[in-house]
Amino acid sequence: MKHTTKMCRRLLCAAAALMLIGSIGAWMLQTSFFSVRVEDIYLPTNHQQTLHAIAYIPKSASAENKAPVVIVCHGWSDSAEKMDASCIELSRRGIVVISMDAYGHGLSSNIAGLMPSSGIDGLGMVPLVDYCASGILDYVDTDRIGLMGYSMGGSALGGAMVHYGDLYTAAYEQAQSAASDGGSTVTEAELAYCDSLYPVNAILATANLDATVTRCFDTLHVNFGAVKGTHEETKAAVQAGEIEGRPEGNDIVHFQTALGLLKTIDPEATDVRVNTYYGDKADGTLRVFYEPVTTHPLLVLFPNATARIIEYWTYVWDIDTPLESGNQIYLIKELLNLAALIGLLLMIMPVGVLLLSVPCFSSLCGAEGPKVPAIQGKQKNMFWIGIALNAGISYLTIIITFKLYGTPLYMKLFPNSMIAGSHTFSATGVSVIWVWMLLNTIWLAVWFWVNYFRDKKAGLRTPEMIGWTIGGAEFLKTLAFAACVFGAIYAIVGFAKWAFNTDFRFWAVAFKVFNVGKLWTWLVYFPLFFLFYLMNSLFVNGALRVENMSEKKSLLLAAASNALGVFVMIVIQYGCVAATGHVFYNSDWICAYWIGLCIWQLFIAPYYLRFFYKRTGKNWAGALIISSLYTMCAVGNTVISNTWF
């Protein structure tokens, strides 16, 4: 007991230190050592919605020294914080950056009955542009409003451009009518009015050129740039340099608007080159294409892509800055966020121990049951076959989930889930994970109980070995205990947001604050997450806790068995990039990406499940705690679509 108490104190101190150092360090870097203010914006918009955004405001910006503004939209199933690299690096260079949560994402509300990809109001970008263009922010130069969209954000950008382009076109056509002030001749006053309806000065599409080109090029009247990785998962074989001479490149400099105002940017550009400027930024005809070496998901993380983004905005607005594009600090901030995330994950254990010492939960404490007898002879072969089979089934179920011939299983269970969502299962990415977990839960349940009853009949197992039996009152108390652990962890998340405006993340994985609407979605997905980790806990503590096997070996074996199937899928997916230039699962790469993000959870889960089993003598507490936290981690940082409210 003394050893356990001492270990928990050490864990508590280490976790607190990591969270404080990581959060304070991330706070300092995202504010560029307090030369940039980082604030949340909540903007009431049309359709009774609320748009949330994070504003990065250089302190040098003022009514006397107005700064340009870039409005940034993240990708599908992401949130505003995902765009940290651009926000931090551009604001360091004197540009105001407003990173929005698109409708259905992050802390923004969702338009009931509509998928976020419907593009309504540019997913919230249009009201945010109108807000900045209104002049209400006296430190913003309304003549230099820029838009940037990553992946799905390119569709938001395209929707906004169509909106303003249609307003411009309608006004211009009205100005050409005989009944207008200047008759069929467009006067300077009429042209100025048309320009006032098009408040955007420049746009940059990142990782989604196609959607932007097809939606808004015929109404485009602004400087335009594009950043696309050399190894985009969305293309079968886009290699470095292939954009040169391809239609995507030529479309940048050869197109005609609906009014015929900009027929061709550069008539002599027959073979479009990357990193080359075409047109004239002074009259809004600048065109440029960048192609950094990266994949689609990593474009927001890799410094070479961020450098191209910096170069575009500083060039298009003639930003005078001593900072070269390679001078970047955001990766350090990302590592500090990771340190804080590790601290938060470590904190789960001492928080649980502290709560178990509270009188109302102390009765949950119990002794660890007997271990499974040492495996010998033929049983040893069967044991290792079972471990290998568990990893193999994990990979096979990934394929069954999204890559069978015909309609994938997740589409059969959730028809049109990638297009229109579901009123109940409204988080598309989590639904894909949910289907994969369902298959693995069934497998684990069958595998464990068949072996258990066989061994029990042979006298090799007893109920005390698996920590399964629990009464109704004890289960409710265990549920309350898990809820308190969940509440304590998210109280820490809330404090970090309030005190430092940071969360606990690395790249696409994040524990962040959530709004009340997310609780309903969490409640829908939690039961299956719980059943999966309950079966996993039985596997970890009722099958792999073997006599004559060290604790370290047992847990490492469980962790490897959990994560191996997903790891193999990732190796196959991106090993093909190295060998052929494109991913193995091309059309379903986003599903592979979502499941691939679960690998860290699967690997560390056995350590938590064993930790709480050893302190309660049962598998229920660990499964409830881990599944509740993992579910909110998934739901809180993804797209919620087509809900009832």
XYZ file of C-alpha atoms in Angstrom:
645
model
C 0.000 0.000 0.000
C 2.832 2.411 0.889
C 4.522 1.602 -2.416
C 1.271 2.291 -4.310
C 0.722 5.595 -2.485
C 4.284 6.688 -3.199
C 3.951 5.774 -6.880
C 0.702 7.723 -7.208
C 2.262 10.774 -5.574
C 5.104 10.635 -8.068
C 2.655 10.248 -10.927
C 0.600 13.165 -9.625
C 3.656 15.432 -9.412
C 4.989 14.360 -12.820
C 1.588 14.795 -14.470
C 1.025 18.227 -12.899
C 4.516 19.357 -13.929
C 4.057 18.195 -17.517
C 0.655 19.859 -17.802
C 1.845 23.163 -16.337
C 5.078 23.318 -18.308
C 3.358 22.211 -21.514
C 0.339 24.512 -21.178
C 2.276 27.599 -20.075
C 4.924 27.008 -22.751
C 2.261 26.539 -25.449
C 0.504 29.701 -24.216
C 3.729 31.696 -24.502
C 4.479 30.436 -28.005
C 0.995 30.850 -29.451
C 1.025 34.452 -28.200
C 4.545 34.889 -29.646
C 5.761 35.621 -26.124
C 2.785 37.891 -25.415
C 3.148 40.068 -28.519
C -0.088 38.543 -29.890
C -3.447 38.379 -28.110
C -5.331 35.102 -28.543
C -9.062 35.392 -27.890
C -12.249 33.448 -28.564
C -15.028 34.940 -30.678
C -18.655 33.810 -30.573
C -20.595 35.339 -33.462
C -24.398 34.967 -33.794
C -25.151 34.098 -37.429
C -28.055 33.209 -39.704
C -30.272 30.161 -39.155
C -30.126 30.781 -35.369
C -26.545 29.543 -35.293
C -23.431 30.582 -33.397
C -19.997 30.576 -34.970
C -16.947 30.092 -32.767
C -13.504 31.276 -33.819
C -10.101 31.932 -32.270
C -8.561 35.311 -33.096
C -4.797 35.920 -33.136
C -4.351 39.698 -32.875
C -0.858 41.212 -33.034
C -0.518 43.978 -30.458
C 1.006 46.116 -33.207
C -2.408 46.268 -34.912
C -4.404 49.384 -34.017
C -6.745 52.003 -35.442
C -3.658 53.967 -36.486
C -1.795 50.899 -37.793
C -4.426 48.681 -39.337
C -3.407 45.104 -40.113
C -4.625 42.711 -42.807
C -6.732 39.762 -41.679
C -6.783 36.138 -42.833
C -9.870 34.078 -42.025
C -8.901 30.405 -41.819
C -11.123 27.322 -42.087
C -9.903 23.863 -41.054
C -10.634 20.525 -42.688
C -13.339 17.893 -42.328
C -13.598 16.448 -38.831
C -11.143 19.016 -37.403
C -11.434 22.256 -35.438
C -9.945 25.744 -35.272
C -6.934 24.650 -33.209
C -5.798 22.327 -36.017
C -4.661 25.417 -37.946
C -2.234 26.548 -35.227
C 0.767 26.572 -37.567
C -0.676 29.187 -39.909
C -2.246 31.190 -37.084
C 0.934 31.443 -35.030
C 3.326 32.095 -37.895
C 1.182 34.679 -39.700
C 0.322 36.572 -36.506
C 4.044 36.696 -35.656
C 4.432 38.635 -38.885
C 1.812 41.267 -38.076
C -1.242 39.661 -39.700
C -4.508 39.239 -37.793
C -5.672 35.632 -38.120
C -9.149 34.362 -37.263
C -9.402 30.575 -37.220
C -13.038 29.483 -37.337
C -14.853 26.350 -36.245
C -16.967 25.509 -39.298
C -20.627 24.745 -38.662
C -20.890 21.308 -37.086
C -17.297 21.426 -35.827
C -15.623 22.432 -32.575
C -17.637 24.900 -30.515
C -19.779 26.196 -33.389
C -23.387 25.095 -33.565
C -24.844 22.867 -36.248
C -27.633 23.552 -38.705
C -30.143 20.823 -37.901
C -30.940 18.596 -40.848
C -28.028 19.783 -42.982
C -24.599 18.247 -43.456
C -21.726 20.677 -42.782
C -20.409 19.911 -46.273
C -23.556 21.505 -47.740
C -21.527 24.713 -47.814
C -24.299 26.927 -46.513
C -22.880 30.414 -45.823
C -19.423 29.054 -46.567
C -19.800 26.881 -43.427
C -19.867 30.151 -41.448
C -17.132 31.915 -43.401
C -19.525 34.412 -45.036
C -20.858 35.959 -41.791
C -17.291 36.097 -40.462
C -16.129 37.969 -43.585
C -19.076 40.367 -43.255
C -18.162 40.922 -39.610
C -14.562 41.820 -40.475
C -15.579 43.924 -43.496
C -18.082 45.955 -41.455
C -15.295 48.024 -39.903
C -16.342 47.115 -36.368
C -12.772 45.941 -35.701
C -10.853 49.213 -35.888
C -7.494 47.446 -36.097
C -8.419 45.496 -39.275
C -7.636 46.845 -42.732
C -10.897 46.156 -44.575
C -9.112 46.497 -47.918
C -6.939 43.490 -47.084
C -9.232 40.628 -46.101
C -7.943 37.194 -47.030
C -9.416 33.702 -46.848
C -7.640 30.386 -46.440
C -9.183 26.924 -46.376
C -7.586 23.565 -45.696
C -9.169 20.426 -47.212
C -12.905 20.835 -46.480
C -12.061 24.453 -45.724
C -11.433 24.829 -49.469
C -15.118 24.102 -49.990
C -15.974 26.731 -47.381
C -13.716 29.146 -49.222
C -15.332 28.235 -52.535
C -18.805 28.735 -51.064
C -17.847 32.188 -49.822
C -16.391 33.134 -53.204
C -19.535 31.992 -54.995
C -21.613 34.070 -52.561
C -19.672 37.275 -53.117
C -19.103 36.539 -56.798
C -22.849 36.218 -57.364
C -23.444 39.536 -55.595
C -20.754 41.187 -57.731
C -22.054 39.664 -60.967
C -25.665 40.665 -60.279
C -24.637 44.249 -59.472
C -22.396 44.448 -62.547
C -25.134 43.176 -64.838
C -27.530 45.700 -63.304
C -24.972 48.458 -63.939
C -24.828 47.420 -67.627
C -28.589 47.712 -68.067
C -30.041 50.686 -69.903
C -32.075 51.615 -66.816
C -28.945 52.098 -64.645
C -27.443 55.492 -63.808
C -24.812 55.258 -66.536
C -26.969 53.440 -69.011
C -25.182 50.565 -70.719
C -21.835 52.043 -69.637
C -20.614 51.035 -66.208
C -19.644 54.182 -64.318
C -16.850 54.440 -61.763
C -19.438 54.828 -59.011
C -21.262 51.705 -60.147
C -17.998 49.766 -60.355
C -17.056 50.942 -56.865
C -20.409 49.653 -55.619
C -19.751 46.264 -57.252
C -16.340 46.148 -55.595
C -17.913 46.928 -52.206
C -19.971 43.728 -52.533
C -16.770 41.708 -52.917
C -14.850 42.421 -49.690
C -12.194 39.717 -50.101
C -8.765 40.707 -51.431
C -6.936 37.353 -51.640
C -7.544 33.641 -51.091
C -5.340 30.597 -50.547
C -6.655 27.069 -51.021
C -4.656 24.386 -49.217
C -5.059 20.664 -49.949
C -8.325 21.231 -51.821
C -7.670 22.954 -55.116
C -10.205 20.931 -57.096
C -13.221 21.894 -54.971
C -12.205 25.542 -55.003
C -11.551 25.639 -58.753
C -14.823 23.997 -59.744
C -16.938 26.155 -57.441
C -15.609 29.675 -57.686
C -13.213 30.315 -60.548
C -15.883 31.787 -62.810
C -16.708 34.389 -60.135
C -13.165 35.012 -58.921
C -11.931 38.616 -58.816
C -9.081 38.329 -56.313
C -5.503 37.159 -55.933
C -5.430 33.382 -55.726
C -2.870 30.842 -54.514
C -2.954 27.112 -53.875
C -0.881 24.746 -51.726
C -1.178 21.052 -52.472
C 0.996 18.227 -51.188
C 2.998 16.059 -53.539
C 1.412 12.896 -52.126
C -2.238 13.752 -51.671
C -4.232 10.701 -50.577
C -7.151 11.941 -52.679
C -5.227 11.358 -55.918
C -4.165 7.961 -57.247
C -0.628 9.002 -58.197
C 0.237 12.646 -57.678
C 4.016 12.723 -57.557
C 6.321 15.672 -56.964
C 6.257 18.000 -59.972
C 3.268 16.335 -61.659
C 1.137 19.425 -61.130
C 3.335 21.208 -63.647
C 1.500 20.972 -66.948
C -1.557 19.306 -65.401
C -5.084 20.788 -65.713
C -5.081 21.772 -62.020
C -2.106 24.021 -62.681
C -3.338 25.429 -65.975
C -6.721 26.270 -64.474
C -4.991 28.744 -62.198
C -3.854 31.010 -65.024
C -6.266 30.177 -67.871
C -9.942 30.767 -67.161
C -12.781 33.137 -67.958
C -15.212 34.677 -65.495
C -18.948 34.787 -66.026
C -18.628 38.441 -67.111
C -15.533 37.897 -69.217
C -13.674 40.469 -67.135
C -10.555 38.334 -66.653
C -10.143 36.208 -69.731
C -6.574 35.000 -69.226
C -4.112 35.927 -66.520
C -1.007 35.046 -68.520
C -1.583 34.102 -72.198
C 2.020 32.956 -72.630
C 1.986 30.537 -69.670
C 1.518 27.235 -71.476
C 3.312 25.084 -68.910
C 2.462 26.278 -65.424
C 5.327 25.948 -62.943
C 5.168 25.711 -59.150
C 6.469 28.541 -56.956
C 6.044 30.957 -59.872
C 3.920 34.104 -59.713
C 1.571 34.860 -62.602
C -0.543 37.960 -63.101
C -0.412 41.150 -61.048
C -1.255 41.355 -57.328
C -2.035 45.076 -57.695
C -5.161 44.383 -59.796
C -6.146 41.102 -58.132
C -4.915 38.777 -60.893
C -2.012 37.182 -59.002
C -1.894 33.387 -59.355
C 0.616 30.977 -57.788
C 0.814 27.260 -57.066
C 2.933 25.642 -54.341
C 3.594 21.929 -54.049
C 5.501 21.032 -50.848
C 6.516 17.439 -50.171
C 3.830 16.174 -47.792
C 0.636 14.132 -47.533
C -2.858 15.539 -47.122
C -3.207 15.197 -43.308
C 0.376 16.294 -42.634
C 0.146 19.503 -44.646
C -0.955 21.419 -41.533
C 2.036 20.078 -39.582
C 5.017 20.081 -41.932
C 7.213 23.231 -41.875
C 7.752 23.197 -45.657
C 4.008 23.662 -46.257
C 3.759 26.353 -43.577
C 6.668 28.189 -45.228
C 4.736 28.358 -48.523
C 1.697 29.745 -46.692
C 3.866 32.423 -45.054
C 5.438 33.320 -48.402
C 2.064 33.760 -50.088
C 0.518 36.105 -47.550
C 3.617 38.182 -46.936
C 4.110 38.572 -50.707
C 0.533 39.351 -51.666
C 0.314 42.114 -49.041
C 3.933 43.285 -49.063
C 4.357 42.504 -45.380
C 7.627 43.990 -44.144
C 8.984 41.407 -41.707
C 12.522 40.393 -40.741
C 11.309 36.815 -40.195
C 12.144 34.438 -43.033
C 9.537 31.828 -43.973
C 11.723 29.141 -42.430
C 11.752 30.925 -39.065
C 8.967 28.956 -37.341
C 8.137 28.248 -33.706
C 4.816 26.428 -33.897
C 6.373 22.933 -33.857
C 7.843 23.699 -30.443
C 4.365 24.699 -29.321
C 3.042 21.408 -30.731
C 5.605 19.470 -28.679
C 4.679 21.423 -25.550
C 1.019 20.584 -26.175
C 2.094 16.949 -26.467
C 3.887 17.169 -23.110
C 0.697 18.563 -21.567
C -1.316 15.761 -23.215
C 0.995 13.122 -21.731
C 0.607 14.803 -18.344
C -3.182 14.727 -18.658
C -3.134 11.024 -19.521
C -0.849 10.286 -16.564
C -3.170 12.250 -14.275
C -5.987 9.729 -14.812
C -4.324 7.196 -12.504
C -3.635 9.346 -9.397
C -7.036 11.022 -9.747
C -8.619 7.563 -9.647
C -6.586 6.549 -6.596
C -7.487 9.766 -4.768
C -11.187 9.231 -5.471
C -10.985 5.620 -4.270
C -9.760 6.952 -0.930
C -12.947 9.013 -0.538
C -15.387 7.210 1.834
C -18.219 6.976 -0.689
C -15.973 5.116 -3.163
C -13.650 3.241 -0.796
C -15.884 0.173 -0.875
C -14.941 -0.277 -4.544
C -11.387 -1.159 -3.556
C -10.693 -4.860 -3.905
C -7.925 -7.396 -4.193
C -6.480 -8.640 -7.457
C -7.766 -12.116 -8.287
C -5.630 -15.214 -8.899
C -3.663 -15.310 -12.132
C -4.307 -17.729 -14.974
C -2.201 -20.875 -14.425
C 1.141 -20.957 -16.232
C 0.705 -22.010 -19.856
C 2.455 -25.228 -20.775
C 2.662 -27.748 -23.603
C -0.019 -27.512 -26.271
C -1.702 -24.695 -24.376
C 1.328 -22.490 -25.077
C 0.869 -22.918 -28.836
C -2.824 -22.154 -28.559
C -2.044 -19.107 -26.437
C 0.261 -17.582 -29.051
C -2.073 -18.524 -31.876
C -4.821 -16.659 -30.025
C -2.637 -13.567 -29.634
C -1.726 -13.597 -33.327
C -5.350 -14.224 -34.275
C -6.461 -11.260 -32.190
C -4.091 -8.964 -34.095
C -5.091 -10.504 -37.424
C -8.806 -10.099 -36.733
C -8.158 -6.466 -35.800
C -6.718 -5.854 -39.285
C -9.357 -7.940 -41.068
C -12.173 -5.997 -39.411
C -10.656 -2.748 -40.663
C -10.964 -4.080 -44.202
C -14.503 -5.323 -43.569
C -15.483 -1.910 -42.186
C -14.636 0.165 -45.246
C -13.039 -1.913 -48.002
C -15.210 -4.871 -48.999
C -16.419 -5.337 -52.550
C -19.699 -3.559 -53.023
C -21.009 -1.328 -50.263
C -18.699 -1.016 -47.207
C -20.168 -2.222 -43.932
C -20.238 1.216 -42.323
C -22.280 2.481 -45.286
C -24.677 -0.442 -44.909
C -25.193 0.320 -41.223
C -25.278 4.089 -41.766
C -26.581 4.721 -45.318
C -25.344 8.005 -46.799
C -23.351 8.624 -43.611
C -20.599 10.414 -45.545
C -23.159 12.626 -47.306
C -26.118 13.288 -45.043
C -25.167 11.817 -41.699
C -27.632 10.286 -39.264
C -29.865 11.943 -36.695
C -28.621 9.523 -34.035
C -25.104 8.533 -35.103
C -24.201 12.037 -36.202
C -20.376 11.972 -36.002
C -19.328 10.423 -39.309
C -15.717 9.678 -38.399
C -16.681 8.197 -35.044
C -19.302 6.039 -36.790
C -16.566 4.400 -38.872
C -14.578 3.668 -35.690
C -17.809 2.495 -34.040
C -18.389 -0.148 -36.751
C -14.808 -1.405 -36.449
C -15.152 -1.576 -32.644
C -18.461 -3.429 -32.982
C -16.804 -6.172 -35.032
C -13.897 -6.438 -32.602
C -16.202 -6.450 -29.572
C -18.051 -9.432 -31.025
C -14.772 -11.208 -31.751
C -13.291 -10.528 -28.303
C -16.483 -11.644 -26.553
C -16.673 -14.917 -28.501
C -12.934 -15.624 -28.196
C -12.753 -14.885 -24.469
C -15.897 -16.638 -23.260
C -15.412 -19.775 -25.378
C -11.894 -20.173 -23.960
C -13.006 -19.275 -20.439
C -15.792 -21.860 -20.247
C -13.577 -24.509 -21.816
C -10.805 -23.846 -19.276
C -13.293 -23.588 -16.427
C -14.654 -27.001 -17.308
C -11.100 -28.346 -17.257
C -10.516 -26.782 -13.831
C -8.007 -24.215 -15.118
C -10.081 -21.079 -14.564
C -12.339 -19.705 -11.839
C -14.680 -16.673 -11.759
C -12.288 -14.964 -9.317
C -9.607 -14.851 -12.022
C -11.514 -12.576 -14.387
C -13.083 -9.925 -12.127
C -16.404 -10.086 -13.911
C -19.075 -10.451 -11.218
C -20.623 -7.166 -10.058
C -23.896 -6.305 -8.352
C -26.342 -3.625 -9.434
C -25.572 -1.214 -6.567
C -21.835 -1.734 -7.013
C -22.111 -1.055 -10.740
C -23.949 2.226 -10.117
C -21.270 3.282 -7.639
C -18.582 2.304 -10.162
C -20.391 4.359 -12.777
C -20.434 7.354 -10.422
C -16.732 6.843 -9.721
C -15.911 6.833 -13.448
C -18.051 9.960 -13.926
C -16.036 11.737 -11.212
C -12.742 10.778 -12.875
C -14.118 11.988 -16.213
C -15.281 15.240 -14.593
C -11.925 15.816 -12.900
C -9.973 15.308 -16.137
C -12.214 17.621 -18.120
C -12.124 20.175 -15.315
C -8.370 20.311 -15.942
C -9.056 20.695 -19.674
C -11.453 23.541 -18.921
C -8.961 25.247 -16.631
C -6.241 25.132 -19.309
C -8.636 26.688 -21.827
C -9.665 29.407 -19.354
C -6.195 30.223 -18.047
C -4.010 29.720 -21.131
C -6.412 29.266 -24.069
C -4.729 25.954 -24.861
C -5.869 22.347 -24.944
C -4.183 18.949 -24.727
C -3.287 17.759 -28.193
C -0.867 16.546 -30.747
C -1.758 17.075 -34.389
C -5.209 15.497 -34.888
C -5.593 13.996 -31.381
C -7.000 16.348 -28.755
C -8.730 16.569 -25.401
C -10.510 19.913 -25.624
C -13.501 21.693 -24.151
C -16.886 20.803 -25.589
C -20.321 22.373 -25.675
C -23.477 20.835 -24.246
C -24.619 19.616 -27.658
C -21.662 17.225 -27.780
C -22.965 15.399 -24.692
C -25.850 13.903 -26.657
C -23.474 12.598 -29.312
C -21.140 11.309 -26.592
C -24.051 9.441 -24.990
C -24.906 7.737 -28.295
C -21.398 6.412 -28.946
C -20.297 5.717 -25.363
C -22.113 2.361 -24.818
C -20.252 0.545 -27.603
C -16.919 2.136 -26.686
C -17.574 0.833 -23.169
C -18.426 -2.692 -24.330
C -15.294 -2.771 -26.491
C -13.009 -1.767 -23.622
C -14.851 -4.021 -21.189
C -14.117 -7.002 -23.455
C -10.597 -5.673 -23.876
C -10.226 -5.496 -20.098
C -11.291 -9.129 -19.804
C -8.683 -9.989 -22.425
C -5.971 -8.002 -20.605
C -6.784 -9.098 -17.049
C -8.608 -12.393 -17.494
C -6.454 -13.975 -20.212
C -3.032 -12.294 -20.283
C -2.446 -12.078 -16.517
C -0.557 -15.356 -16.456
C 1.573 -16.933 -13.749
C 5.319 -16.880 -14.462
C 4.814 -13.960 -16.902
C 6.145 -10.604 -15.713
C 3.839 -7.629 -15.440
C 5.838 -5.704 -18.043
C 5.738 -8.548 -20.560
C 2.044 -9.162 -19.980
C 1.116 -5.492 -20.546
C 3.423 -5.053 -23.508
C 1.939 -8.164 -25.099
C -1.574 -6.814 -24.540
C -0.648 -3.391 -25.930
C 1.026 -4.863 -29.019
C -1.862 -7.245 -29.644
C -4.328 -4.348 -29.396
C -2.493 -2.034 -31.766
C -0.822 -4.426 -34.212
C -3.741 -4.675 -36.656
C -4.034 -0.902 -36.954
C -0.251 -0.576 -37.189
C -0.160 -3.045 -40.099
C -2.860 -1.060 -41.889
C -0.853 2.171 -41.461
C 2.333 0.494 -42.741
C 0.519 -0.844 -45.804
C -1.230 2.477 -46.429
C 1.838 4.691 -46.277
C 4.428 2.119 -47.222
C 2.788 2.272 -50.639
C 3.487 6.011 -50.712
C 7.219 5.324 -50.453
C 7.045 2.550 -53.053
C 4.537 3.886 -55.574
C 3.761 7.505 -54.692
C 0.164 6.878 -53.660
C -1.669 5.287 -50.751
C -2.977 1.716 -50.833
C -6.539 2.585 -49.761
C -7.137 5.526 -52.058
C -10.897 6.042 -52.240
C -11.337 5.184 -48.551
C -8.211 6.894 -47.241
C -10.199 9.085 -44.817
C -11.647 5.976 -43.102
C -8.172 4.477 -42.803
C -6.997 7.794 -41.365
C -9.758 7.876 -38.739
C -9.107 4.320 -37.580
C -5.354 4.905 -37.727
C -5.705 7.753 -35.219
C -6.919 5.180 -32.656
C -3.548 3.427 -32.466
C -2.299 5.378 -29.442
C -5.508 4.675 -27.513
C -5.319 0.971 -28.262
C -1.673 0.749 -27.230
C -1.955 2.467 -23.844
C -5.419 1.165 -22.874
C -4.134 -2.099 -21.283
C -2.001 -0.127 -18.815
C -5.062 1.738 -17.526
C -7.250 -1.354 -17.551
C -4.678 -3.285 -15.524
C -4.088 -0.348 -13.153
C -7.746 -0.045 -12.154
C -8.256 -3.809 -12.097
C -5.473 -4.220 -9.545
C -7.128 -1.607 -7.290
C -10.738 -2.732 -7.595
C -10.389 -6.449 -8.347
C -12.839 -5.984 -11.240
C -12.706 -4.965 -14.902
C -15.575 -2.498 -14.864
C -14.026 0.693 -13.476
C -11.122 0.846 -15.924
C -13.371 0.150 -18.902
C -15.853 2.865 -17.851
C -13.125 5.467 -17.300
C -11.155 4.840 -20.473
C -14.175 4.485 -22.755
C -15.811 7.687 -21.442
C -12.626 9.708 -21.994
C -11.818 8.166 -25.368
C -15.375 8.716 -26.602
C -15.314 12.413 -25.740
C -11.845 12.749 -27.241
C -13.281 11.415 -30.511
C -16.617 13.259 -30.405
C -15.221 16.573 -29.176
C -12.778 16.914 -32.050
C -14.815 15.817 -35.063
C -17.729 16.837 -37.262
C -21.281 16.518 -35.908
C -23.871 16.509 -38.664
C -27.613 16.181 -39.134
C -28.586 16.190 -35.450
C -32.068 16.881 -34.127
C -31.068 20.280 -32.783
